[in-house]
Short mmCIF file of C-alpha atoms and ligand atoms in Angstrom, two decimals:
data_model
loop_
_atom_site.label_atom_id
_atom_site.label_comp_id
_atom_site.label_asym_id
_atom_site.label_seq_id
_atom_site.Cartn_x
_atom_site.Cartn_y
_atom_site.Cartn_z
CA MET A 1 4.84 182.35 -210.83
CA LYS A 2 3.16 182.41 -207.42
CA SER A 3 -0.04 183.92 -208.78
CA VAL A 4 -0.07 181.38 -211.59
CA LEU A 5 0.16 178.60 -209.00
CA ARG A 6 -2.61 180.17 -206.91
CA LEU A 7 -4.73 180.43 -210.00
CA PHE A 8 -3.99 176.80 -210.75
CA PHE A 9 -5.07 175.64 -207.30
CA LEU A 10 -8.14 177.85 -207.48
CA PHE A 11 -9.00 176.25 -210.79
CA LEU A 12 -8.34 172.78 -209.35
CA GLY A 13 -10.67 173.63 -206.45
CA ILE A 14 -13.43 174.62 -208.83
CA SER A 15 -13.08 171.47 -210.89
CA LEU A 16 -13.16 169.30 -207.74
CA ILE A 17 -16.38 170.98 -206.64
CA PHE A 18 -17.77 170.49 -210.11
CA VAL A 19 -16.87 166.79 -210.12
CA ALA A 20 -18.40 166.36 -206.66
CA CYS A 21 -21.65 167.99 -207.83
CA LYS A 22 -21.74 165.73 -210.86
CA ASP A 23 -21.44 162.65 -208.66
CA ASP A 24 -24.27 163.84 -206.42
CA ASP A 25 -26.48 164.23 -209.43
CA ALA A 26 -25.59 160.73 -210.59
CA ASP A 27 -26.71 159.31 -207.24
CA GLU A 28 -30.06 161.02 -207.50
CA ASN A 29 -30.66 159.88 -211.09
CA PRO A 30 -28.89 156.54 -211.52
CA VAL A 31 -27.89 155.86 -215.11
CA ASP A 32 -29.81 153.04 -216.83
CA PRO A 33 -27.49 150.00 -216.48
CA THR A 34 -28.71 148.70 -219.86
CA ALA A 35 -28.08 151.98 -221.72
CA GLU A 36 -24.79 150.76 -223.25
CA ASN A 37 -26.75 147.98 -224.93
CA LYS A 38 -29.52 150.16 -226.33
CA LYS A 39 -27.58 151.96 -229.03
CA ALA A 40 -27.99 151.94 -232.80
CA LEU A 41 -26.87 148.98 -234.86
CA GLY A 42 -23.22 149.23 -235.86
CA THR A 43 -22.21 151.78 -233.21
CA SER A 44 -20.36 149.18 -231.09
CA ALA A 45 -18.32 147.70 -233.95
CA GLU A 46 -15.02 149.01 -232.60
CA ASP A 47 -15.89 148.04 -229.01
CA LEU A 48 -16.64 144.48 -230.11
CA LEU A 49 -13.61 144.10 -232.40
CA SER A 50 -10.78 145.79 -230.49
CA ASP A 51 -9.52 145.55 -226.93
CA ASP A 52 -9.21 149.34 -226.54
CA ILE A 53 -12.06 149.61 -224.03
CA TYR A 54 -13.49 146.11 -223.69
CA THR A 55 -11.05 143.24 -223.14
CA LYS A 56 -13.69 140.56 -222.67
CA LEU A 57 -16.79 139.54 -224.64
CA ARG A 58 -19.82 137.76 -223.23
CA VAL A 59 -22.39 136.29 -225.64
CA GLU A 60 -25.73 135.33 -224.11
CA LEU A 61 -27.66 132.79 -226.19
CA VAL A 62 -31.31 132.52 -225.18
CA SER A 63 -33.33 129.73 -226.78
CA THR A 64 -36.79 128.36 -226.03
CA ALA A 65 -37.96 124.93 -224.90
CA SER A 66 -38.92 123.81 -228.45
CA PHE A 67 -36.28 125.45 -230.65
CA GLN A 68 -32.58 125.32 -229.92
CA PRO A 69 -29.60 125.76 -232.22
CA ASP A 70 -27.34 122.85 -233.01
CA ALA A 71 -24.30 122.58 -230.68
CA ALA A 72 -21.92 122.25 -233.66
CA SER A 73 -23.35 125.45 -235.15
CA ILE A 74 -22.65 127.32 -231.93
CA GLN A 75 -19.07 126.03 -231.92
CA ALA A 76 -18.53 127.15 -235.51
CA PHE A 77 -20.06 130.53 -234.72
CA ARG A 78 -17.71 130.85 -231.76
CA ASN A 79 -14.72 130.12 -234.00
CA PHE A 80 -15.92 132.81 -236.43
CA ILE A 81 -15.95 135.43 -233.64
CA GLU A 82 -12.58 134.30 -232.24
CA GLU A 83 -11.01 134.72 -235.67
CA ARG A 84 -12.04 138.39 -235.85
CA VAL A 85 -11.88 139.99 -232.40
CA PHE A 86 -9.11 140.96 -229.99
CA LYS A 87 -10.34 139.95 -226.54
CA PRO A 88 -7.39 139.03 -224.30
CA GLY A 89 -9.84 138.50 -221.40
CA GLY A 90 -11.61 135.80 -223.43
CA ILE A 91 -14.97 135.14 -225.02
CA GLN A 92 -17.61 133.59 -222.81
CA PHE A 93 -20.78 131.95 -224.17
CA ILE A 94 -23.71 131.80 -221.75
CA GLU A 95 -26.55 129.52 -222.96
CA ARG A 96 -29.97 129.79 -221.34
CA GLN A 97 -33.39 128.39 -222.00
CA ILE A 98 -36.79 130.03 -221.53
CA PRO A 99 -40.34 128.73 -222.16
CA ASP A 100 -41.78 129.05 -225.69
CA GLN A 101 -43.26 132.51 -226.12
CA ALA A 102 -46.88 132.95 -227.21
CA GLY A 103 -48.26 135.28 -229.86
CA ALA A 104 -46.21 134.35 -232.96
CA PRO A 105 -45.51 135.60 -235.55
CA PHE A 106 -43.58 138.27 -233.71
CA THR A 107 -43.15 141.92 -234.53
CA LEU A 108 -39.75 143.47 -233.85
CA ASP A 109 -41.30 145.32 -230.92
CA GLU A 110 -42.33 142.00 -229.39
CA ILE A 111 -38.78 140.68 -229.94
CA LYS A 112 -37.52 143.77 -228.08
CA ASP A 113 -39.99 143.08 -225.25
CA PHE A 114 -38.56 139.55 -224.90
CA GLU A 115 -35.07 141.06 -224.65
CA GLU A 116 -36.28 143.40 -221.90
CA GLU A 117 -37.71 140.46 -219.99
CA PHE A 118 -35.14 137.73 -220.56
CA ARG A 119 -31.73 139.31 -221.25
CA THR A 120 -29.48 139.02 -218.20
CA GLN A 121 -26.04 139.97 -219.63
CA TYR A 122 -25.20 143.65 -220.12
CA THR A 123 -22.03 145.59 -220.87
CA VAL A 124 -20.25 146.46 -217.63
CA GLY A 125 -16.68 147.60 -216.87
CA ASN A 126 -14.27 146.19 -219.45
CA ASP A 127 -16.71 143.48 -220.41
CA ILE A 128 -19.00 143.91 -223.43
CA ALA A 129 -22.13 141.74 -223.78
CA VAL A 130 -24.14 140.58 -226.81
CA TYR A 131 -27.63 139.02 -226.65
CA ILE A 132 -28.96 136.50 -229.20
CA PHE A 133 -32.54 135.19 -229.06
CA PHE A 134 -33.48 132.00 -230.94
CA SER A 135 -37.15 132.63 -231.61
CA ASN A 136 -39.83 129.94 -231.42
CA GLY A 137 -41.97 131.99 -233.81
CA SER A 138 -41.46 133.56 -237.23
CA SER A 139 -41.18 137.25 -238.10
CA SER A 140 -44.38 139.19 -238.76
CA ASN A 141 -42.66 140.56 -241.89
CA ASP A 142 -42.65 137.19 -243.64
CA THR A 143 -44.59 136.96 -246.89
CA GLN A 144 -45.60 134.12 -249.23
CA SER A 145 -42.32 134.42 -251.11
CA THR A 146 -39.75 135.74 -248.62
CA VAL A 147 -38.85 134.99 -245.02
CA THR A 148 -36.65 136.60 -242.39
CA LEU A 149 -34.01 134.28 -240.99
CA GLY A 150 -32.50 136.75 -238.55
CA THR A 151 -32.22 140.42 -237.67
CA ALA A 152 -29.55 142.46 -235.91
CA TYR A 153 -31.65 145.24 -234.43
CA ARG A 154 -29.42 147.10 -231.92
CA ASN A 155 -25.69 147.52 -231.22
CA THR A 156 -25.56 144.22 -229.31
CA SER A 157 -28.89 142.53 -230.05
CA ILE A 158 -29.73 139.80 -232.56
CA VAL A 159 -32.77 137.60 -233.17
CA ILE A 160 -32.48 134.33 -235.07
CA TYR A 161 -35.83 132.94 -236.29
CA GLN A 162 -34.95 129.39 -235.33
CA LYS A 163 -38.41 127.98 -236.09
CA THR A 164 -38.22 129.42 -239.61
CA LEU A 165 -34.76 127.88 -240.14
CA GLU A 166 -36.14 124.49 -239.10
CA ILE A 167 -39.22 124.75 -241.33
CA ILE A 168 -37.13 125.70 -244.37
CA THR A 169 -34.82 122.72 -243.93
CA GLN A 170 -37.57 120.28 -242.89
CA SER A 171 -37.14 118.03 -245.93
CA GLU A 172 -33.31 118.18 -245.73
CA PRO A 173 -32.48 118.56 -242.04
CA GLN A 174 -28.76 118.05 -242.75
CA LEU A 175 -28.83 121.60 -244.16
CA LEU A 176 -30.03 123.13 -240.88
CA PRO A 177 -26.52 123.70 -239.36
CA LEU A 178 -25.41 125.45 -242.57
CA LEU A 179 -28.37 127.81 -242.40
CA GLU A 180 -27.90 128.39 -238.66
CA GLN A 181 -24.22 129.25 -238.98
CA THR A 182 -24.71 131.46 -242.03
CA THR A 183 -27.50 133.41 -240.32
CA LEU A 184 -25.62 133.76 -237.01
CA GLU A 185 -22.40 134.90 -238.66
CA HIS A 186 -24.18 137.25 -241.07
CA GLU A 187 -26.10 138.98 -238.26
CA PHE A 188 -22.91 139.22 -236.16
CA GLY A 189 -21.32 140.84 -239.23
CA HIS A 190 -23.96 143.55 -238.94
CA ILE A 191 -23.17 144.26 -235.28
CA PHE A 192 -19.52 144.42 -236.42
CA GLY A 193 -20.77 147.37 -238.52
CA LEU A 194 -20.89 145.64 -241.93
CA VAL A 195 -21.50 146.87 -244.49
CA ASN A 196 -20.91 150.58 -243.96
CA LEU A 197 -23.68 150.61 -241.33
CA GLN A 198 -22.52 153.86 -239.75
CA ASN A 199 -21.30 155.22 -243.10
CA ASP A 200 -17.73 155.11 -241.86
CA ASP A 201 -16.22 152.05 -243.49
CA ILE A 202 -12.94 152.62 -245.29
CA HIS A 203 -14.02 150.45 -248.20
CA SER A 204 -17.51 151.91 -248.41
CA VAL A 205 -17.47 151.35 -252.18
CA HIS A 206 -18.26 147.68 -251.62
CA GLU A 207 -21.71 148.45 -250.23
CA ASP A 208 -24.19 146.94 -252.67
CA PRO A 209 -26.18 149.68 -254.47
CA ASN A 210 -29.04 147.17 -254.83
CA SER A 211 -29.02 145.98 -251.23
CA ALA A 212 -28.23 148.65 -248.62
CA LYS A 213 -25.81 147.66 -245.82
CA HIS A 214 -24.80 144.49 -247.67
CA CYS A 215 -21.71 143.62 -249.63
CA VAL A 216 -21.48 143.81 -253.40
CA VAL A 217 -19.16 140.77 -253.55
CA GLU A 218 -21.37 137.79 -254.38
CA GLU A 219 -19.17 135.24 -252.61
CA CYS A 220 -19.16 137.21 -249.34
CA LEU A 221 -21.01 136.35 -246.13
CA MET A 222 -22.45 139.87 -246.13
CA TYR A 223 -23.90 139.56 -249.65
CA PHE A 224 -26.50 137.11 -248.44
CA ASP A 225 -29.38 139.15 -247.01
CA ALA A 226 -30.97 137.25 -244.13
CA THR A 227 -33.86 139.70 -243.80
CA ASN A 228 -35.54 138.98 -247.11
CA VAL A 229 -34.68 135.52 -248.21
CA GLY A 230 -36.32 134.06 -251.28
CA ARG A 231 -36.16 130.56 -252.70
CA SER A 232 -33.37 131.37 -255.19
CA GLN A 233 -31.01 132.65 -252.47
CA LEU A 234 -31.57 129.54 -250.39
CA THR A 235 -31.03 127.24 -253.34
CA ARG A 236 -27.74 129.03 -254.02
CA LEU A 237 -26.57 128.70 -250.43
CA PHE A 238 -27.54 125.06 -250.19
CA ALA A 239 -25.90 124.26 -253.55
CA LYS A 240 -22.61 125.64 -252.22
CA GLY A 241 -22.90 123.56 -249.08
CA ALA A 242 -20.65 125.89 -247.08
CA VAL A 243 -21.00 129.06 -245.02
CA PRO A 244 -19.86 131.96 -247.21
CA PRO A 245 -16.71 133.57 -245.72
CA LEU A 246 -16.16 137.31 -245.34
CA ASP A 247 -14.42 138.66 -248.42
CA PRO A 248 -11.14 140.66 -248.13
CA LEU A 249 -12.95 144.04 -248.29
CA CYS A 250 -15.23 143.23 -245.38
CA ILE A 251 -12.26 141.86 -243.39
CA ALA A 252 -10.34 145.09 -244.12
CA ASP A 253 -13.28 147.08 -242.73
CA LEU A 254 -13.16 145.06 -239.52
CA GLN A 255 -9.37 145.45 -239.26
CA ALA A 256 -9.75 149.23 -239.68
CA LYS A 257 -11.94 149.15 -236.55
CA GLY A 258 -9.44 147.22 -234.49
CA GLY A 259 -10.35 143.66 -235.46
CA LYS A 260 -8.06 140.86 -236.58
ZN1 ZN B 301 -28.15 141.38 -243.60
ZN1 ZN B 302 -17.98 141.56 -248.17
#
């Protein structure tokens, strides 16, 4: 018994030394404080939905001088998030404005450069942060027949092509809030991991074989693909006059990852 105890203390001593060494190393090479926010799309689904690790959610909304989202759209978007996540510490929206950025249309690399320069909210402690940029320029991927309304490009990063949304709804500006909300909620659905983004959804059968990482259910929010929107899709959305809700299969996926 005695020797077992001695062995135990010896082992404890070794682990303490090991831990101390590890800390020293950390001081010499400080970890990138933004590293938690530079992961692949869909990998933070559980962290965003549940309160297992992160009890609070901060959403930083960065818009430019010329293009800002409608306040009612932001409120509706907030309600959408509140309906799905467990965050007993609350959800905080931080709205900021920056000057219009030059050089549009923007490549995704340029959008990432803006994030590097202008994002101020990062995941820290029990507090997870999401960044959304409302771009004053369109996407460089746009063609004559299709446009990109928004893109979720990292675990907690989204761009909304606000100028594109405003151009599309120019003749019917009353449709702008509908397009804003649909795009915001759809892209947030992607950072929630929909559909089957990390190939780990329990209902993976509802991933659309014709549109990867989107939902096969036509009435669902995640059916609408905001990255390659053509005229017919827009006409359909506008004819409905309402933001498509998540269908029961997508909601079940979120619940399986700790969401409501
Ligand atoms: Zn999409
Ligand atoms: Zn769905």
